[in-house]
mmCIF file of C-alpha atoms in Angstrom:
data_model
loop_
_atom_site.group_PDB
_atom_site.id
_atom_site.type_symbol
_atom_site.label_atom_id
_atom_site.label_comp_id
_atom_site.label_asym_id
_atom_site.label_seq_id
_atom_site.Cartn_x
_atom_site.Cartn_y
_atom_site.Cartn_z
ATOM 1 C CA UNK A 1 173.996 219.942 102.279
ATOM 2 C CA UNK A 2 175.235 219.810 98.842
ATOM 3 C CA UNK A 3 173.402 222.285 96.413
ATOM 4 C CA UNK A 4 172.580 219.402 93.872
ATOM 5 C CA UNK A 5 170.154 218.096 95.779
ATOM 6 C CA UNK A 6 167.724 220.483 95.272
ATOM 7 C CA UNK A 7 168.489 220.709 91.280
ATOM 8 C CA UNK A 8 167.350 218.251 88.797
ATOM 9 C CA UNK A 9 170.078 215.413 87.693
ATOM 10 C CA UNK A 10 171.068 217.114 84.605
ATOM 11 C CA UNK A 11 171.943 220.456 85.765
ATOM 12 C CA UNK A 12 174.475 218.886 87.821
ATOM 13 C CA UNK A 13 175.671 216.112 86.113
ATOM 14 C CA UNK A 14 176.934 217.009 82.719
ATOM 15 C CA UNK A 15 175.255 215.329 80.061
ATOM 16 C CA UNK A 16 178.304 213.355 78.299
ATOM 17 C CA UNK A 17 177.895 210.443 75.472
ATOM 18 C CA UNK A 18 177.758 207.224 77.093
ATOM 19 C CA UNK A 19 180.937 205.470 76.765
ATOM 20 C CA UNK A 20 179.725 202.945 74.568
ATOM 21 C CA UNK A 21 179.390 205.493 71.752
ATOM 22 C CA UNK A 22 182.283 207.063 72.164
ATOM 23 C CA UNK A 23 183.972 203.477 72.124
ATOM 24 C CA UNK A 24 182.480 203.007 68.564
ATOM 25 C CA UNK A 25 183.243 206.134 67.181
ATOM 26 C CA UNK A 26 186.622 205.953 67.963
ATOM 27 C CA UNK A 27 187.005 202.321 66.658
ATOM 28 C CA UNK A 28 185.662 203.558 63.942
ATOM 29 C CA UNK A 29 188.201 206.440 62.866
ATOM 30 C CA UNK A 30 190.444 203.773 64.438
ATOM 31 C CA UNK A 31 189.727 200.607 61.998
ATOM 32 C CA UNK A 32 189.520 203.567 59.128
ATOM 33 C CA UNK A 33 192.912 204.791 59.545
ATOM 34 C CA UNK A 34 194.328 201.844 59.765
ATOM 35 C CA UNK A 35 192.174 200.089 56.152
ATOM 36 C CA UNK A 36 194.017 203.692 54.873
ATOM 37 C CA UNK A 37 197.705 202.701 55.591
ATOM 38 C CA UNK A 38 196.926 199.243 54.570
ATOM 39 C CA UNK A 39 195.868 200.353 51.127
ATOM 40 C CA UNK A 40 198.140 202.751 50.288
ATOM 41 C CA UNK A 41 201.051 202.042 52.379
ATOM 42 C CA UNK A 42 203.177 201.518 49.347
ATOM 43 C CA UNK A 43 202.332 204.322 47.972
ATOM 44 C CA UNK A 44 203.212 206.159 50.474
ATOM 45 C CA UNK A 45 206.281 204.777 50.943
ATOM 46 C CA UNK A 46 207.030 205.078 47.418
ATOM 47 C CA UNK A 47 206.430 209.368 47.621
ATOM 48 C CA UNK A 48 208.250 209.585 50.732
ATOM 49 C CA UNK A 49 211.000 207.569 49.546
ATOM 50 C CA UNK A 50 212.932 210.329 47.832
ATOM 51 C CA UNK A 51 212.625 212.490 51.193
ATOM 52 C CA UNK A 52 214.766 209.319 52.608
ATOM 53 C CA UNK A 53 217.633 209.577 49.732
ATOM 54 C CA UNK A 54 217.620 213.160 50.364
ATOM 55 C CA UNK A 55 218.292 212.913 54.361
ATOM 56 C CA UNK A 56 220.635 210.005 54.371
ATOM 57 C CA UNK A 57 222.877 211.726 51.171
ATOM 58 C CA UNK A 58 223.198 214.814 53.631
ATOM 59 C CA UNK A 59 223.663 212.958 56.044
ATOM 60 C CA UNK A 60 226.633 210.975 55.261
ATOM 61 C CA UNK A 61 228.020 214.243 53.421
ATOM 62 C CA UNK A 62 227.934 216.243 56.544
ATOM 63 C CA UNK A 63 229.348 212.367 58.905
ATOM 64 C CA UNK A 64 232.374 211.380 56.146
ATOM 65 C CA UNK A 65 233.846 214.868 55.348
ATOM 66 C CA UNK A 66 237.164 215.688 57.042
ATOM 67 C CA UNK A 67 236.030 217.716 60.104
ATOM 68 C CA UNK A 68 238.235 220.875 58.960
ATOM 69 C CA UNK A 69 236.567 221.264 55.466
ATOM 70 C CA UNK A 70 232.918 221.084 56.988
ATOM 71 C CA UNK A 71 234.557 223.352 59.658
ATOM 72 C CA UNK A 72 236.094 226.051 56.641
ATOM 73 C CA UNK A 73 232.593 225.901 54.625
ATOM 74 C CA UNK A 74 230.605 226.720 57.401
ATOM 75 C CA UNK A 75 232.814 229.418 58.729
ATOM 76 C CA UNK A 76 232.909 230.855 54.662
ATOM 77 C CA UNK A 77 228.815 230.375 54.627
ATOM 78 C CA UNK A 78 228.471 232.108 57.956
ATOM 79 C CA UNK A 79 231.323 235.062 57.392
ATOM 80 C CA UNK A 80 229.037 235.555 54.041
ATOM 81 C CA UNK A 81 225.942 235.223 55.047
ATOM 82 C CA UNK A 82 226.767 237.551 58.280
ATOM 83 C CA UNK A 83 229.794 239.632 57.160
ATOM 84 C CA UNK A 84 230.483 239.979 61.025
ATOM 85 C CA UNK A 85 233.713 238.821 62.173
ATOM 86 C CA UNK A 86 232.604 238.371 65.794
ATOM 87 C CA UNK A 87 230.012 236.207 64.319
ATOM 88 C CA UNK A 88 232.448 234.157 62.454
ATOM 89 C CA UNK A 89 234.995 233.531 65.556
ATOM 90 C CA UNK A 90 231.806 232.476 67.624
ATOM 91 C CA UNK A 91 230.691 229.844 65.131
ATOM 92 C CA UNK A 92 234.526 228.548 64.777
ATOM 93 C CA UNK A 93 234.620 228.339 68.598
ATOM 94 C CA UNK A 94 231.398 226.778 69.282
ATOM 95 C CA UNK A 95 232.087 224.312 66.554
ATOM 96 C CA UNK A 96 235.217 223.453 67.954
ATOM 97 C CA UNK A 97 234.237 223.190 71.667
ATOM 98 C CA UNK A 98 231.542 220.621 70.074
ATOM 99 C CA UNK A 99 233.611 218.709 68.482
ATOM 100 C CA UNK A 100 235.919 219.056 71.812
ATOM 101 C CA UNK A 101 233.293 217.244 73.591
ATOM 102 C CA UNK A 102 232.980 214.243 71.399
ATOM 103 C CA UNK A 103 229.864 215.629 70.107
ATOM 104 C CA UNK A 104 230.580 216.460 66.390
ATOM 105 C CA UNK A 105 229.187 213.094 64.094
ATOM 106 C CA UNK A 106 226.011 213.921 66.205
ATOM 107 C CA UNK A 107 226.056 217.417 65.668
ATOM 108 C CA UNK A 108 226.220 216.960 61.736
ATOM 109 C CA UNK A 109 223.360 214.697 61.556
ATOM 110 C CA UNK A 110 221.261 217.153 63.530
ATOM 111 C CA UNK A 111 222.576 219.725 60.893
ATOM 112 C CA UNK A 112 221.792 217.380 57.853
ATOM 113 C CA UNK A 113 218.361 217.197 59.905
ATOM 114 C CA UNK A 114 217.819 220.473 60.321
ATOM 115 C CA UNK A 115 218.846 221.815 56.538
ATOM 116 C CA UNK A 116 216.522 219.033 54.913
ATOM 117 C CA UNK A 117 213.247 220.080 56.963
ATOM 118 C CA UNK A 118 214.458 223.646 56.530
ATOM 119 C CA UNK A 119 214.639 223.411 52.859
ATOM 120 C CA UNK A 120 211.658 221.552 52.740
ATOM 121 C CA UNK A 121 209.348 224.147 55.139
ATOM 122 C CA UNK A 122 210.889 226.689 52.243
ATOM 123 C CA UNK A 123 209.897 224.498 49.390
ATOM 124 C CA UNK A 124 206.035 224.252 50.534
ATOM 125 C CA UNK A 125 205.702 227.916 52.663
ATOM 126 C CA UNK A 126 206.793 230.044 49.757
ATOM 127 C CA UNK A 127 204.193 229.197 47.389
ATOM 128 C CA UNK A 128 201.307 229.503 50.162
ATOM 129 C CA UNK A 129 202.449 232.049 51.152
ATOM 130 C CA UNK A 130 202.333 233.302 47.897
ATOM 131 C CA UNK A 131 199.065 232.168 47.028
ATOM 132 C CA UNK A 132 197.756 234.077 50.825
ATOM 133 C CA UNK A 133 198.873 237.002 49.207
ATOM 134 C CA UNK A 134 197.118 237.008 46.413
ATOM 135 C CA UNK A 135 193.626 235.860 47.752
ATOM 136 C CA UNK A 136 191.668 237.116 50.890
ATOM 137 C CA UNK A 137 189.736 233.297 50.517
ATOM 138 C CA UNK A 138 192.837 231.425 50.257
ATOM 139 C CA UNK A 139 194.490 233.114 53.785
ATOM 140 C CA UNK A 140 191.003 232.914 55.232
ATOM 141 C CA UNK A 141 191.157 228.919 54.546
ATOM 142 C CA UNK A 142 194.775 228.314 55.405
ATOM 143 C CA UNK A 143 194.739 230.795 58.190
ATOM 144 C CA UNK A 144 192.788 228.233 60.648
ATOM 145 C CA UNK A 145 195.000 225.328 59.768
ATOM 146 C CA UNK A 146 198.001 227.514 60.637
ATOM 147 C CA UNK A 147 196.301 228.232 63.655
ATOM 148 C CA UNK A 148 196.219 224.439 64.245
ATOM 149 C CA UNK A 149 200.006 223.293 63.486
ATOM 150 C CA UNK A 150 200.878 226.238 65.919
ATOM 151 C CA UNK A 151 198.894 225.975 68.869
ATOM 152 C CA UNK A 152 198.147 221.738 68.791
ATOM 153 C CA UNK A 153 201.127 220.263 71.562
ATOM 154 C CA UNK A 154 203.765 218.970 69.633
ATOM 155 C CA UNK A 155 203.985 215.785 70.802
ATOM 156 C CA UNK A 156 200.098 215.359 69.232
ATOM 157 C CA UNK A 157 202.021 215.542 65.623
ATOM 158 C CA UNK A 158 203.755 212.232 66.050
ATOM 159 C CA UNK A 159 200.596 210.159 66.445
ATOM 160 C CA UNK A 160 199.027 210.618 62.530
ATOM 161 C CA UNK A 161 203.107 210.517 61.364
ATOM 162 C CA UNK A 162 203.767 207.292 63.468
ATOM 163 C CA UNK A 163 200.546 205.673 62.044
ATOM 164 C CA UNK A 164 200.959 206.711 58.340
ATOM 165 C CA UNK A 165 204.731 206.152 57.753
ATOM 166 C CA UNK A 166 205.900 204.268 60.914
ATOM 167 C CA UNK A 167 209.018 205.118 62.818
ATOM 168 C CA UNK A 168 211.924 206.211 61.382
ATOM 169 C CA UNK A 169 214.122 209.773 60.370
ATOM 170 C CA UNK A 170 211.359 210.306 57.504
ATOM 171 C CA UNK A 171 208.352 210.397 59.864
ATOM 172 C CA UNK A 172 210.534 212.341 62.389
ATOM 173 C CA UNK A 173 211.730 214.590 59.452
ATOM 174 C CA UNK A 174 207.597 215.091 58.398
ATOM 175 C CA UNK A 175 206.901 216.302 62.075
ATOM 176 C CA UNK A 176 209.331 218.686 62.286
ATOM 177 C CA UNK A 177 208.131 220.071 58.662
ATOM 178 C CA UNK A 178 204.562 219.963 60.053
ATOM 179 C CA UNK A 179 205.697 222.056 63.012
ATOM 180 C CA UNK A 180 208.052 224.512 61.595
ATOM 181 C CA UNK A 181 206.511 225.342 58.130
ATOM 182 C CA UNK A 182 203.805 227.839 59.328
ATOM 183 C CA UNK A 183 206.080 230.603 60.313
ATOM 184 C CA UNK A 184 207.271 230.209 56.757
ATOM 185 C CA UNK A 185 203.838 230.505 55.165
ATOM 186 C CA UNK A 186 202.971 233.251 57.379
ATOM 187 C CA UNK A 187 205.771 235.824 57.228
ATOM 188 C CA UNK A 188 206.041 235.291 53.358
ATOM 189 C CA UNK A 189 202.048 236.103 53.172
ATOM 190 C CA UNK A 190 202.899 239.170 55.414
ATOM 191 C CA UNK A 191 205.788 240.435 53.406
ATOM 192 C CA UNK A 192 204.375 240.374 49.820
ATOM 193 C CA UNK A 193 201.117 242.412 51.425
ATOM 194 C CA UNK A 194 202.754 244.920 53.099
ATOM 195 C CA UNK A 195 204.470 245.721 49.930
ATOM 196 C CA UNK A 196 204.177 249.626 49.073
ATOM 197 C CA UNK A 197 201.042 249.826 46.674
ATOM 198 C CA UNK A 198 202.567 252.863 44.869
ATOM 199 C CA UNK A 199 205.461 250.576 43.916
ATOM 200 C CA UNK A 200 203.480 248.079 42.959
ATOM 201 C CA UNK A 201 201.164 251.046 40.426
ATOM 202 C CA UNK A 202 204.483 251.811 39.543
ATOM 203 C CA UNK A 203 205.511 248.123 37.875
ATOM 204 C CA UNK A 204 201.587 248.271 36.816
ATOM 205 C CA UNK A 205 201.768 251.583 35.101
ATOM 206 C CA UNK A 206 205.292 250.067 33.331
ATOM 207 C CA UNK A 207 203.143 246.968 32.063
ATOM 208 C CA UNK A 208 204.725 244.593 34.220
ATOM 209 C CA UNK A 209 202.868 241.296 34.170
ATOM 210 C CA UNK A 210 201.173 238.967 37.332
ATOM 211 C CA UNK A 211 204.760 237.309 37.365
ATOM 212 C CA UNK A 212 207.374 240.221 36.932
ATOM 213 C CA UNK A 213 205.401 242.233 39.740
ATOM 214 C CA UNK A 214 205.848 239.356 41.837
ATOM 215 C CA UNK A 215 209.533 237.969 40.574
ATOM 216 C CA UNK A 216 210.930 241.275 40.197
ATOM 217 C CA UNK A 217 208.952 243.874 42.876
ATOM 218 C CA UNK A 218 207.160 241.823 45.838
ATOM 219 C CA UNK A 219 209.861 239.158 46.316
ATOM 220 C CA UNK A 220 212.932 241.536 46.620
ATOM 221 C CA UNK A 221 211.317 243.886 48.980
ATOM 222 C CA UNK A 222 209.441 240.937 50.818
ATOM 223 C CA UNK A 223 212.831 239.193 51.381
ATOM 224 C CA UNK A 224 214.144 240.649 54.643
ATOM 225 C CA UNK A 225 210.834 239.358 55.938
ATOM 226 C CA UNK A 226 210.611 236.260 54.074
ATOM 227 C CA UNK A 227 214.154 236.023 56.233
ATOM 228 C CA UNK A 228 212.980 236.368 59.485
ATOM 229 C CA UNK A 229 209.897 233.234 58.529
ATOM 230 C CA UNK A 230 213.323 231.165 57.391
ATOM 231 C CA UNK A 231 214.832 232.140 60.973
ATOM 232 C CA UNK A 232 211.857 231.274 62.575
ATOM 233 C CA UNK A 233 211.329 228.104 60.668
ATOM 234 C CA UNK A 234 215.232 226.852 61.519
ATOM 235 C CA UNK A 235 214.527 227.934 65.276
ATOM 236 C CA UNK A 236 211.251 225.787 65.232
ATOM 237 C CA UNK A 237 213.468 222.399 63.330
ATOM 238 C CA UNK A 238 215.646 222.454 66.590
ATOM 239 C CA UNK A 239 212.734 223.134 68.643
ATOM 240 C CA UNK A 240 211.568 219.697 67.473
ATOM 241 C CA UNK A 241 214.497 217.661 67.202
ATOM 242 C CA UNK A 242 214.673 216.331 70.806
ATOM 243 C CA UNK A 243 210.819 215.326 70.195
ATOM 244 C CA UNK A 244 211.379 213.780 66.688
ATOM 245 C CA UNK A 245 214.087 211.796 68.751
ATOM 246 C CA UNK A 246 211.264 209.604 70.378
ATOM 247 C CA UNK A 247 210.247 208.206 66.659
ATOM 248 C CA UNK A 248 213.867 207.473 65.387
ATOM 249 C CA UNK A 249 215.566 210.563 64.639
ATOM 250 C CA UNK A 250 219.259 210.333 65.975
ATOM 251 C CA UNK A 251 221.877 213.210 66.511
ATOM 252 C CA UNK A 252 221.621 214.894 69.915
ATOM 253 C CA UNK A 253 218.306 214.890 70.101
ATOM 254 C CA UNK A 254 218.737 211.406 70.988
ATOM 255 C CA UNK A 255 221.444 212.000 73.069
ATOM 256 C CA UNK A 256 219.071 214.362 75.158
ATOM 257 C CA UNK A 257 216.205 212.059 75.419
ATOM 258 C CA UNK A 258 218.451 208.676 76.852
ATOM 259 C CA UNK A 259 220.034 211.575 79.271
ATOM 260 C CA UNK A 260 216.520 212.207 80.395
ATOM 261 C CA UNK A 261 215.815 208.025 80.652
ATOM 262 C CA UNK A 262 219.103 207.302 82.379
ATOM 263 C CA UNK A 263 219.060 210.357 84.525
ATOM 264 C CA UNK A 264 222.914 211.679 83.029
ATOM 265 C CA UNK A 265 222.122 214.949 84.187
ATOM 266 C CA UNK A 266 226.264 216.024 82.157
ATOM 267 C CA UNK A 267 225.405 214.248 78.535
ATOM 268 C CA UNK A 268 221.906 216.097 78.643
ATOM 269 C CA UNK A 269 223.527 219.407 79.679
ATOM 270 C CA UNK A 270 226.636 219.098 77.282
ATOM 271 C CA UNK A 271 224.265 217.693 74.289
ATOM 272 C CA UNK A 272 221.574 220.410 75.153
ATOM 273 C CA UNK A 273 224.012 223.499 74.802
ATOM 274 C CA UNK A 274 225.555 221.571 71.420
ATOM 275 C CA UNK A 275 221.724 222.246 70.334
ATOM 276 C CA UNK A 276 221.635 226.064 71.562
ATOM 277 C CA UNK A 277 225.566 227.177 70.173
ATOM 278 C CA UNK A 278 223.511 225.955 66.660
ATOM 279 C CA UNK A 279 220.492 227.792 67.543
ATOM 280 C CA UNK A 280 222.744 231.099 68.079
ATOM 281 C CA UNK A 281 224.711 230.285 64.865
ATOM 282 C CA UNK A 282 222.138 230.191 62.617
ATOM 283 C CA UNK A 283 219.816 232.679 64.698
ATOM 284 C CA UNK A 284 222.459 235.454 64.138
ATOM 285 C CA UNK A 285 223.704 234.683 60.502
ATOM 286 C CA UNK A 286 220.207 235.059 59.627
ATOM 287 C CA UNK A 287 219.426 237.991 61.057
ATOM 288 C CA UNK A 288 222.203 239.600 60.476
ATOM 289 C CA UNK A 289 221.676 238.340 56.739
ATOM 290 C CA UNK A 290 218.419 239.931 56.618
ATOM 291 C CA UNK A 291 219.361 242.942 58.392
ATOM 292 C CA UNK A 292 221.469 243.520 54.678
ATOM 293 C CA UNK A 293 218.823 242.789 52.851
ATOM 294 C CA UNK A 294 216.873 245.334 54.805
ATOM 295 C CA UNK A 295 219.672 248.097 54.443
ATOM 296 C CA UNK A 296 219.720 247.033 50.883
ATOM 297 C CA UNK A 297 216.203 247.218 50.002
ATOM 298 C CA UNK A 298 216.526 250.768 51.651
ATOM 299 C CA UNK A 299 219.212 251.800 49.207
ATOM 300 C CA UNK A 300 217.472 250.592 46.299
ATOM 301 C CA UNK A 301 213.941 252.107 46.922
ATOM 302 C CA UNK A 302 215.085 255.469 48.630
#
């Protein structure tokens, strides 16, 4: 004999709203979002618009080049960034078993992806991260949103992005910022705090001002960390690009998603490893970037 009957209704059934309610509420946010795009659809077309030039520019940059220049500048950008030779013969190989593949336009508009969210995520997580740094209220208010970009399922992002600005590379390009910025906010909040205080009483006791402190102190020796949130943040882009696929973002994050619809268990693999030899690239030219820093910073400050 069950246990619930012996107990009153309520301890066993749990007291939900009624459907009904729930029906109305949600209509309501519903018919509310929706009177929101109406209004000001235009202008938000008009403020994203820019984001649009920006991606297709970089785009076609990175698609019309000769493959050999692209090839040379990325080499000279890693070889610099790195200074590792091994590092510099891996990214020529993996870019030329790529393009071996037939996989090289898509490769460079998941690049031109990629930089333009990555530059973005930098654009908007410095100066929170910043501004974390300088106030215990400000981290204690952003601190729970992070919280939310980082833990809600990514697929949950493109629901608010499809319904605001539709579908399109934009929209995609907004939900990979959405999902890869807070790593940027975070570290940069982490590395300006755990700056030395007796450097910083040091710049203070020189009469350094709010802004030299910061420009010429707390941002150098915050900048092998602020590094690692930039790694993270580019890690995080390609995370997201075979999910921004599903609202219009091409490349091979597209490629990866029709593999999964038409079951072509060799374009999936081949486009899915294109997506991890750029995930090592720029995984390892950063670090090993910051790593310099790092050394440098030690130089400097003994």
């Amino acid at each position: 004999m069950a246990i619930c009957t012996f107990l009153p209704e309520l301890l066993c059934k749990f007291p939900a709203i009624d459907d009904g309610t729930i029906r109305m509420a949600r209509k309501s946010v519903d018919d509310g979002f929706k009177g929101f795009v109406r209004s000001y659809g235009d202008a938000i077309d008009a403020v994203v618009q820019p984001l649009q030039w920006f991606l297709n520019y970089l785009e076609r940059a990175f698609v019309s080049s000769p493959w050999i220049l692209v090839l040379i500048i990325m080499i000279a950008i890693v070889y610099v960034g790195s200074r590792h030779v091994k590092i510099t013969i891996g990214t020529a190989l993996s870019m030329l078993a790529i393009g071996l593949v037939g996989l090289w336009n898509d490769t460079m508009v998941t690049l031109a992806m990629v930089t333009v969210c990555t530059l973005i995520s930098i654009v908007i997580g410095i100066p929170i991260g910043i501004l974390m740094a300088r106030s215990d209220r400000v981290q204690a208010f952003v601190n729970p949103i992070l919280d939310v970009m980082q833990t809600m399922p990514s697929f949950v992002y493109l629901i608010p992005v499809v319904m605001i600005f539709g579908i399109g590379k934009v929209p995609g390009l907004i939900a990979v910022v959405i999902y890869a910025v807070p790593p940027m906010i975070r570290l940069t909040n982490l590395g300006i705090r755990l700056v030395d205080k007796e450097v910083l009483e040091a710049a203070d006791a020189f009469g350094s001002s709010a802004w030299q402190k910061l420009k010429n102190v707390q941002m150098p020796l915050a900048l092998p960390t602020i590094m690692a949130g930039i790694n993270q943040t580019i890690m995080m882009s390609l995370a997201m690009v075979v999910v921004a696929s599903m609202i219009g973002v091409g490349g091979l994050g597209k490629n990866v998603l029709q593999a999964i619809a038409n079951q072509f268990f060799t374009v999936g693999f081949l486009n899915g490893f294109a997506l991890v030899g750029i995930a090592i690239i720029f995984d390892r030219t950063s670090q090993a970037f910051g790593r310099r820093l790092q050394k440098h910073s030690e130089v400097i400050h003994g």
